[in-house]
Amino acid sequence: TIPAARRETPRTGEIRPTFAMPALNKSQKDKVKRFASVADAPEDLALKILKEVKWDLEVGLEIFFSTPMDVGSRADASAIDAMFESYRSEDADEDVIDASGIERFCADLGIDAMDPVILVISCRMRAANMGVYTREEFRRGMRDVGVDATSKLRALVPELREDLEDPDEFKEVYEYSFAFAKEDNHKSLALESACALWKVLLGGDDASGRARWALVDEWCDFLTEKHGKAITRDTWSQALEFSRSIGPELEGYDPAGAWPYLIDEFVEHKLEGKAAAAAGGGE
């Protein structure tokens, strides 16, 4: 699994947030809470419906009360719980799926534990910590995708993988992964975990056969050799923007741009390397 995935499971009785609301403005947050209160519905469902109706609260509530909900309606709650139990920790005191259970879950889905699609699934659950799924998180994720059996989820993997090809959906998964992987009560993400996630999310090729980020290995090598410290959320976020806007030969890079200092230092390091290689080749 991804480094840092094997994390201690929460202590019995530990309180976790039931829903980690993504970045929304105050008006949107108020509408989510209002919708959930009026409809007696979970906030993740309220958020999904409000997004679909472009944040029109009245229209969203009308749809909720007049139309059978597709989200979660296909998924039987007891079957979801049975699904959870099949991967549940052997520790009777822990009502969670731990790292070994997640590995079996991945195997049954026909994916490797390093496959980025597991991050898509975790994002749908709004799982709080890497290496552990609580019962409520698991229920939420299965309701969100509308399945109540591992075989059904396995059949949906190609569709879920498409989220990685949509720029907006990918960015949501990417930004979610920072909080998912970092240690509790830490503002920054451990360098080892950050590099592992960058290689999972930005390594390899996209559906068209193009490299997601040709410089990801050089970037991680630079950070390991020259930086050696945890990664801030700003650097994490800007690295995605850099990978999308700057070419493998640094095409489009503007020294006057507002990049984090680490990215500027990486560019300087790469340019120095190219200059040294050119000088050596001219001898």
CSV table of C-alpha atoms in Angstrom, one decimal:
chain,number,residue,atom,x,y,z
A,1,THR,CA,0.0,0.0,0.0
A,2,ILE,CA,1.0,3.7,-0.2
A,3,PRO,CA,3.5,4.6,2.5
A,4,ALA,CA,1.7,5.8,5.7
A,5,ALA,CA,-1.3,3.7,4.8
A,6,ARG,CA,-0.7,1.4,7.7
A,7,ARG,CA,-1.9,3.6,10.5
A,8,GLU,CA,-3.3,2.7,13.8
A,9,THR,CA,-7.0,2.3,13.8
A,10,PRO,CA,-9.1,4.7,15.9
A,11,ARG,CA,-9.6,3.9,19.5
A,12,THR,CA,-13.1,2.6,20.4
A,13,GLY,CA,-15.3,5.5,21.2
A,14,GLU,CA,-13.2,8.1,19.3
A,15,ILE,CA,-15.4,10.6,17.6
A,16,ARG,CA,-14.9,11.2,13.9
A,17,PRO,CA,-16.6,13.8,11.7
A,18,THR,CA,-19.4,12.2,9.8
A,19,PHE,CA,-18.9,14.3,6.7
A,20,ALA,CA,-15.8,16.3,5.7
A,21,MET,CA,-17.4,19.1,3.7
A,22,PRO,CA,-15.3,20.1,0.7
A,23,ALA,CA,-14.3,23.8,0.1
A,24,LEU,CA,-17.6,25.7,-0.2
A,25,ASN,CA,-18.5,29.3,0.4
A,26,LYS,CA,-20.7,30.3,3.3
A,27,SER,CA,-23.9,30.4,1.3
A,28,GLN,CA,-23.3,26.9,-0.1
A,29,LYS,CA,-22.5,25.5,3.3
A,30,ASP,CA,-25.7,27.0,4.7
A,31,LYS,CA,-27.7,25.5,1.8
A,32,VAL,CA,-26.2,22.1,2.4
A,33,LYS,CA,-27.1,22.2,6.1
A,34,ARG,CA,-30.6,23.6,5.4
A,35,PHE,CA,-31.3,20.9,2.8
A,36,ALA,CA,-30.1,18.2,5.1
A,37,SER,CA,-32.3,19.5,7.9
A,38,VAL,CA,-35.5,19.9,5.8
A,39,ALA,CA,-35.1,16.7,3.9
A,40,ASP,CA,-33.7,14.7,6.9
A,41,ALA,CA,-31.0,13.6,4.5
A,42,PRO,CA,-27.2,13.1,5.0
A,43,GLU,CA,-25.1,16.1,4.1
A,44,ASP,CA,-23.2,14.3,1.4
A,45,LEU,CA,-26.5,13.5,-0.5
A,46,ALA,CA,-27.6,17.1,0.0
A,47,LEU,CA,-24.3,18.4,-1.5
A,48,LYS,CA,-24.6,16.0,-4.5
A,49,ILE,CA,-28.2,17.1,-5.3
A,50,LEU,CA,-27.4,20.8,-4.8
A,51,LYS,CA,-24.5,20.6,-7.1
A,52,GLU,CA,-26.7,19.0,-9.8
A,53,VAL,CA,-29.3,21.8,-9.6
A,54,LYS,CA,-26.7,24.5,-9.5
A,55,TRP,CA,-27.3,25.4,-5.8
A,56,ASP,CA,-31.0,26.1,-6.2
A,57,LEU,CA,-32.3,25.0,-2.8
A,58,GLU,CA,-36.0,25.1,-3.7
A,59,VAL,CA,-35.5,23.0,-6.9
A,60,GLY,CA,-33.2,20.5,-5.1
A,61,LEU,CA,-35.8,19.9,-2.4
A,62,GLU,CA,-38.6,19.6,-4.9
A,63,ILE,CA,-36.6,16.9,-6.8
A,64,PHE,CA,-35.7,15.1,-3.5
A,65,PHE,CA,-39.4,14.9,-2.4
A,66,SER,CA,-40.9,14.2,-5.8
A,67,THR,CA,-38.4,11.8,-7.4
A,68,PRO,CA,-37.1,8.5,-6.1
A,69,MET,CA,-33.5,9.1,-5.4
A,70,ASP,CA,-31.1,7.2,-7.7
A,71,VAL,CA,-28.2,7.8,-5.3
A,72,GLY,CA,-28.3,5.1,-2.7
A,73,SER,CA,-31.7,3.8,-3.7
A,74,ARG,CA,-30.2,0.9,-5.6
A,75,ALA,CA,-28.1,-0.1,-2.5
A,76,ASP,CA,-29.6,-2.2,0.3
A,77,ALA,CA,-28.4,-1.0,3.7
A,78,SER,CA,-28.2,-4.5,5.2
A,79,ALA,CA,-26.2,-5.7,2.2
A,80,ILE,CA,-23.8,-2.8,2.5
A,81,ASP,CA,-23.3,-3.8,6.2
A,82,ALA,CA,-22.7,-7.4,5.2
A,83,MET,CA,-20.2,-6.2,2.6
A,84,PHE,CA,-18.5,-4.2,5.4
A,85,GLU,CA,-18.4,-7.2,7.7
A,86,SER,CA,-16.6,-9.3,5.1
A,87,TYR,CA,-13.6,-6.9,5.4
A,88,ARG,CA,-14.0,-5.8,9.0
A,89,SER,CA,-11.0,-5.9,11.3
A,90,GLU,CA,-10.6,-9.1,13.3
A,91,ASP,CA,-10.3,-7.0,16.4
A,92,ALA,CA,-13.7,-7.2,18.0
A,93,ASP,CA,-13.3,-3.8,19.6
A,94,GLU,CA,-12.7,-2.0,16.3
A,95,ASP,CA,-15.7,-1.4,14.0
A,96,VAL,CA,-13.5,-0.5,11.1
A,97,ILE,CA,-11.9,-2.0,8.0
A,98,ASP,CA,-8.1,-1.8,8.7
A,99,ALA,CA,-5.2,-1.9,6.2
A,100,SER,CA,-5.3,-5.6,5.8
A,101,GLY,CA,-9.0,-5.5,5.1
A,102,ILE,CA,-8.4,-2.7,2.5
A,103,GLU,CA,-5.8,-4.9,0.8
A,104,ARG,CA,-8.4,-7.7,0.5
A,105,PHE,CA,-11.0,-5.2,-0.7
A,106,CYS,CA,-8.7,-4.1,-3.4
A,107,ALA,CA,-7.9,-7.7,-4.4
A,108,ASP,CA,-11.6,-8.5,-4.7
A,109,LEU,CA,-12.1,-5.3,-6.9
A,110,GLY,CA,-9.3,-6.6,-9.2
A,111,ILE,CA,-7.1,-3.6,-8.5
A,112,ASP,CA,-3.7,-3.1,-6.9
A,113,ALA,CA,-3.5,-1.3,-3.6
A,114,MET,CA,-1.4,1.4,-5.5
A,115,ASP,CA,-4.1,1.9,-8.1
A,116,PRO,CA,-5.3,5.5,-8.0
A,117,VAL,CA,-8.9,4.4,-8.4
A,118,ILE,CA,-8.9,3.4,-4.7
A,119,LEU,CA,-8.4,7.1,-4.0
A,120,VAL,CA,-11.5,7.8,-6.0
A,121,ILE,CA,-13.4,5.3,-4.0
A,122,SER,CA,-12.0,6.6,-0.7
A,123,CYS,CA,-13.0,10.1,-1.8
A,124,ARG,CA,-16.6,9.0,-2.4
A,125,MET,CA,-16.6,7.6,1.1
A,126,ARG,CA,-15.0,10.9,2.4
A,127,ALA,CA,-12.8,8.6,4.5
A,128,ALA,CA,-10.9,10.7,7.0
A,129,ASN,CA,-7.7,8.6,7.3
A,130,MET,CA,-5.7,6.5,5.0
A,131,GLY,CA,-5.5,2.9,6.0
A,132,VAL,CA,-8.8,2.7,7.7
A,133,TYR,CA,-12.5,2.9,6.7
A,134,THR,CA,-15.1,3.4,9.5
A,135,ARG,CA,-18.5,1.7,9.0
A,136,GLU,CA,-20.2,5.1,8.4
A,137,GLU,CA,-17.6,6.1,5.8
A,138,PHE,CA,-18.0,2.7,4.0
A,139,ARG,CA,-21.8,3.0,4.0
A,140,ARG,CA,-21.6,6.6,2.7
A,141,GLY,CA,-19.3,5.6,-0.2
A,142,MET,CA,-21.4,2.6,-1.2
A,143,ARG,CA,-24.6,4.7,-1.1
A,144,ASP,CA,-22.9,7.4,-3.2
A,145,VAL,CA,-22.0,5.0,-6.0
A,146,GLY,CA,-25.2,3.0,-5.5
A,147,VAL,CA,-23.8,-0.5,-4.9
A,148,ASP,CA,-24.3,-3.1,-2.1
A,149,ALA,CA,-21.9,-5.9,-3.3
A,150,THR,CA,-18.3,-6.0,-4.1
A,151,SER,CA,-19.0,-7.6,-7.5
A,152,LYS,CA,-21.2,-4.6,-8.3
A,153,LEU,CA,-18.5,-2.2,-7.3
A,154,ARG,CA,-15.9,-4.1,-9.3
A,155,ALA,CA,-18.1,-3.7,-12.4
A,156,LEU,CA,-18.2,0.1,-11.7
A,157,VAL,CA,-14.4,0.4,-11.5
A,158,PRO,CA,-14.0,1.5,-15.2
A,159,GLU,CA,-16.6,4.2,-14.7
A,160,LEU,CA,-14.9,5.4,-11.4
A,161,ARG,CA,-11.6,5.4,-13.2
A,162,GLU,CA,-13.0,8.0,-15.6
A,163,ASP,CA,-13.0,10.5,-12.7
A,164,LEU,CA,-9.2,10.5,-13.1
A,165,GLU,CA,-9.6,11.7,-16.7
A,166,ASP,CA,-11.9,14.6,-15.9
A,167,PRO,CA,-9.9,17.6,-14.9
A,168,ASP,CA,-12.4,18.8,-12.2
A,169,GLU,CA,-13.1,15.4,-10.8
A,170,PHE,CA,-9.4,14.6,-10.7
A,171,LYS,CA,-8.6,17.9,-8.9
A,172,GLU,CA,-11.2,17.0,-6.3
A,173,VAL,CA,-9.6,13.6,-5.7
A,174,TYR,CA,-6.1,15.1,-5.8
A,175,GLU,CA,-7.0,17.8,-3.2
A,176,TYR,CA,-8.8,15.3,-1.0
A,177,SER,CA,-5.8,13.0,-1.0
A,178,PHE,CA,-3.7,15.6,0.9
A,179,ALA,CA,-5.9,15.6,4.0
A,180,PHE,CA,-6.5,11.8,3.6
A,181,ALA,CA,-2.8,10.9,3.8
A,182,LYS,CA,-1.5,13.4,6.3
A,183,GLU,CA,-1.2,12.6,10.0
A,184,ASP,CA,-3.9,13.9,12.3
A,185,ASN,CA,-3.1,17.3,13.9
A,186,HIS,CA,-0.4,17.9,11.3
A,187,LYS,CA,-0.7,20.8,8.8
A,188,SER,CA,1.8,19.3,6.3
A,189,LEU,CA,2.1,16.0,4.6
A,190,ALA,CA,5.1,13.8,5.2
A,191,LEU,CA,7.5,14.0,2.2
A,192,GLU,CA,7.6,10.2,1.7
A,193,SER,CA,3.8,10.1,1.6
A,194,ALA,CA,3.6,13.1,-0.7
A,195,CYS,CA,6.0,11.6,-3.2
A,196,ALA,CA,4.3,8.2,-3.1
A,197,LEU,CA,0.9,10.0,-3.8
A,198,TRP,CA,2.4,12.2,-6.6
A,199,LYS,CA,3.7,9.1,-8.3
A,200,VAL,CA,0.4,7.3,-8.0
A,201,LEU,CA,-1.7,10.3,-9.1
A,202,LEU,CA,0.6,12.0,-11.6
A,203,GLY,CA,2.8,9.2,-12.7
A,204,GLY,CA,2.2,7.0,-15.8
A,205,ASP,CA,0.0,7.9,-18.8
A,206,ASP,CA,-3.5,9.2,-19.1
A,207,ALA,CA,-6.2,7.5,-21.2
A,208,SER,CA,-4.8,9.2,-24.4
A,209,GLY,CA,-1.3,7.7,-23.7
A,210,ARG,CA,0.3,11.0,-22.7
A,211,ALA,CA,2.4,11.3,-19.5
A,212,ARG,CA,0.4,12.8,-16.7
A,213,TRP,CA,3.5,14.7,-15.5
A,214,ALA,CA,6.7,13.9,-17.2
A,215,LEU,CA,8.7,15.6,-14.4
A,216,VAL,CA,7.1,13.8,-11.4
A,217,ASP,CA,10.2,11.5,-10.8
A,218,GLU,CA,12.6,14.4,-11.1
A,219,TRP,CA,10.4,16.5,-8.8
A,220,CYS,CA,10.3,13.8,-6.1
A,221,ASP,CA,14.1,13.2,-6.4
A,222,PHE,CA,14.8,16.9,-6.0
A,223,LEU,CA,12.6,17.2,-2.9
A,224,THR,CA,14.2,14.1,-1.4
A,225,GLU,CA,17.7,15.3,-2.0
A,226,LYS,CA,17.4,19.0,-1.5
A,227,HIS,CA,14.4,19.6,0.7
A,228,GLY,CA,13.8,16.7,2.9
A,229,LYS,CA,10.9,18.2,4.8
A,230,ALA,CA,7.1,17.8,4.9
A,231,ILE,CA,5.0,19.3,2.1
A,232,THR,CA,2.6,22.2,2.7
A,233,ARG,CA,-0.9,22.2,1.2
A,234,ASP,CA,0.0,25.2,-0.9
A,235,THR,CA,2.9,23.3,-2.5
A,236,TRP,CA,0.7,20.3,-2.9
A,237,SER,CA,-2.0,22.3,-4.7
A,238,GLN,CA,0.4,24.3,-6.9
A,239,ALA,CA,2.3,21.2,-8.0
A,240,LEU,CA,-0.8,20.1,-9.8
A,241,GLU,CA,-1.2,23.4,-11.5
A,242,PHE,CA,2.5,23.3,-12.4
A,243,SER,CA,2.1,19.8,-13.9
A,244,ARG,CA,-0.8,21.0,-16.0
A,245,SER,CA,0.6,24.3,-17.3
A,246,ILE,CA,4.4,23.9,-17.6
A,247,GLY,CA,5.9,21.5,-20.2
A,248,PRO,CA,8.6,18.9,-19.6
A,249,GLU,CA,11.2,21.2,-20.9
A,250,LEU,CA,9.8,24.0,-18.7
A,251,GLU,CA,7.9,25.5,-21.6
A,252,GLY,CA,5.6,28.2,-20.2
A,253,TYR,CA,7.4,28.8,-17.0
A,254,ASP,CA,7.6,32.4,-15.9
A,255,PRO,CA,10.2,33.3,-13.3
A,256,ALA,CA,7.9,36.2,-12.2
A,257,GLY,CA,5.0,33.8,-11.6
A,258,ALA,CA,3.6,33.3,-8.1
A,259,TRP,CA,4.9,29.8,-7.7
A,260,PRO,CA,5.9,28.4,-4.2
A,261,TYR,CA,9.6,28.7,-3.6
A,262,LEU,CA,10.1,25.0,-3.8
A,263,ILE,CA,8.8,25.0,-7.4
A,264,ASP,CA,11.1,27.9,-8.3
A,265,GLU,CA,14.0,26.1,-6.7
A,266,PHE,CA,13.2,22.9,-8.6
A,267,VAL,CA,13.1,24.9,-11.9
A,268,GLU,CA,16.5,26.5,-11.0
A,269,HIS,CA,17.9,23.1,-10.2
A,270,LYS,CA,16.7,21.6,-13.5
A,271,LEU,CA,18.1,24.6,-15.5
A,272,GLU,CA,21.4,24.3,-13.8
A,273,GLY,CA,21.5,20.6,-14.6
A,274,LYS,CA,20.7,21.3,-18.3
A,275,ALA,CA,23.4,24.0,-18.5
A,276,ALA,CA,26.0,21.7,-16.9
A,277,ALA,CA,25.0,18.9,-19.4
A,278,ALA,CA,25.3,21.3,-22.3
A,279,ALA,CA,28.7,22.6,-21.1
A,280,GLY,CA,30.0,19.0,-20.7
A,281,GLY,CA,28.8,18.1,-24.1
A,282,GLY,CA,30.6,21.0,-25.7
A,283,GLU,CA,34.0,19.9,-24.4
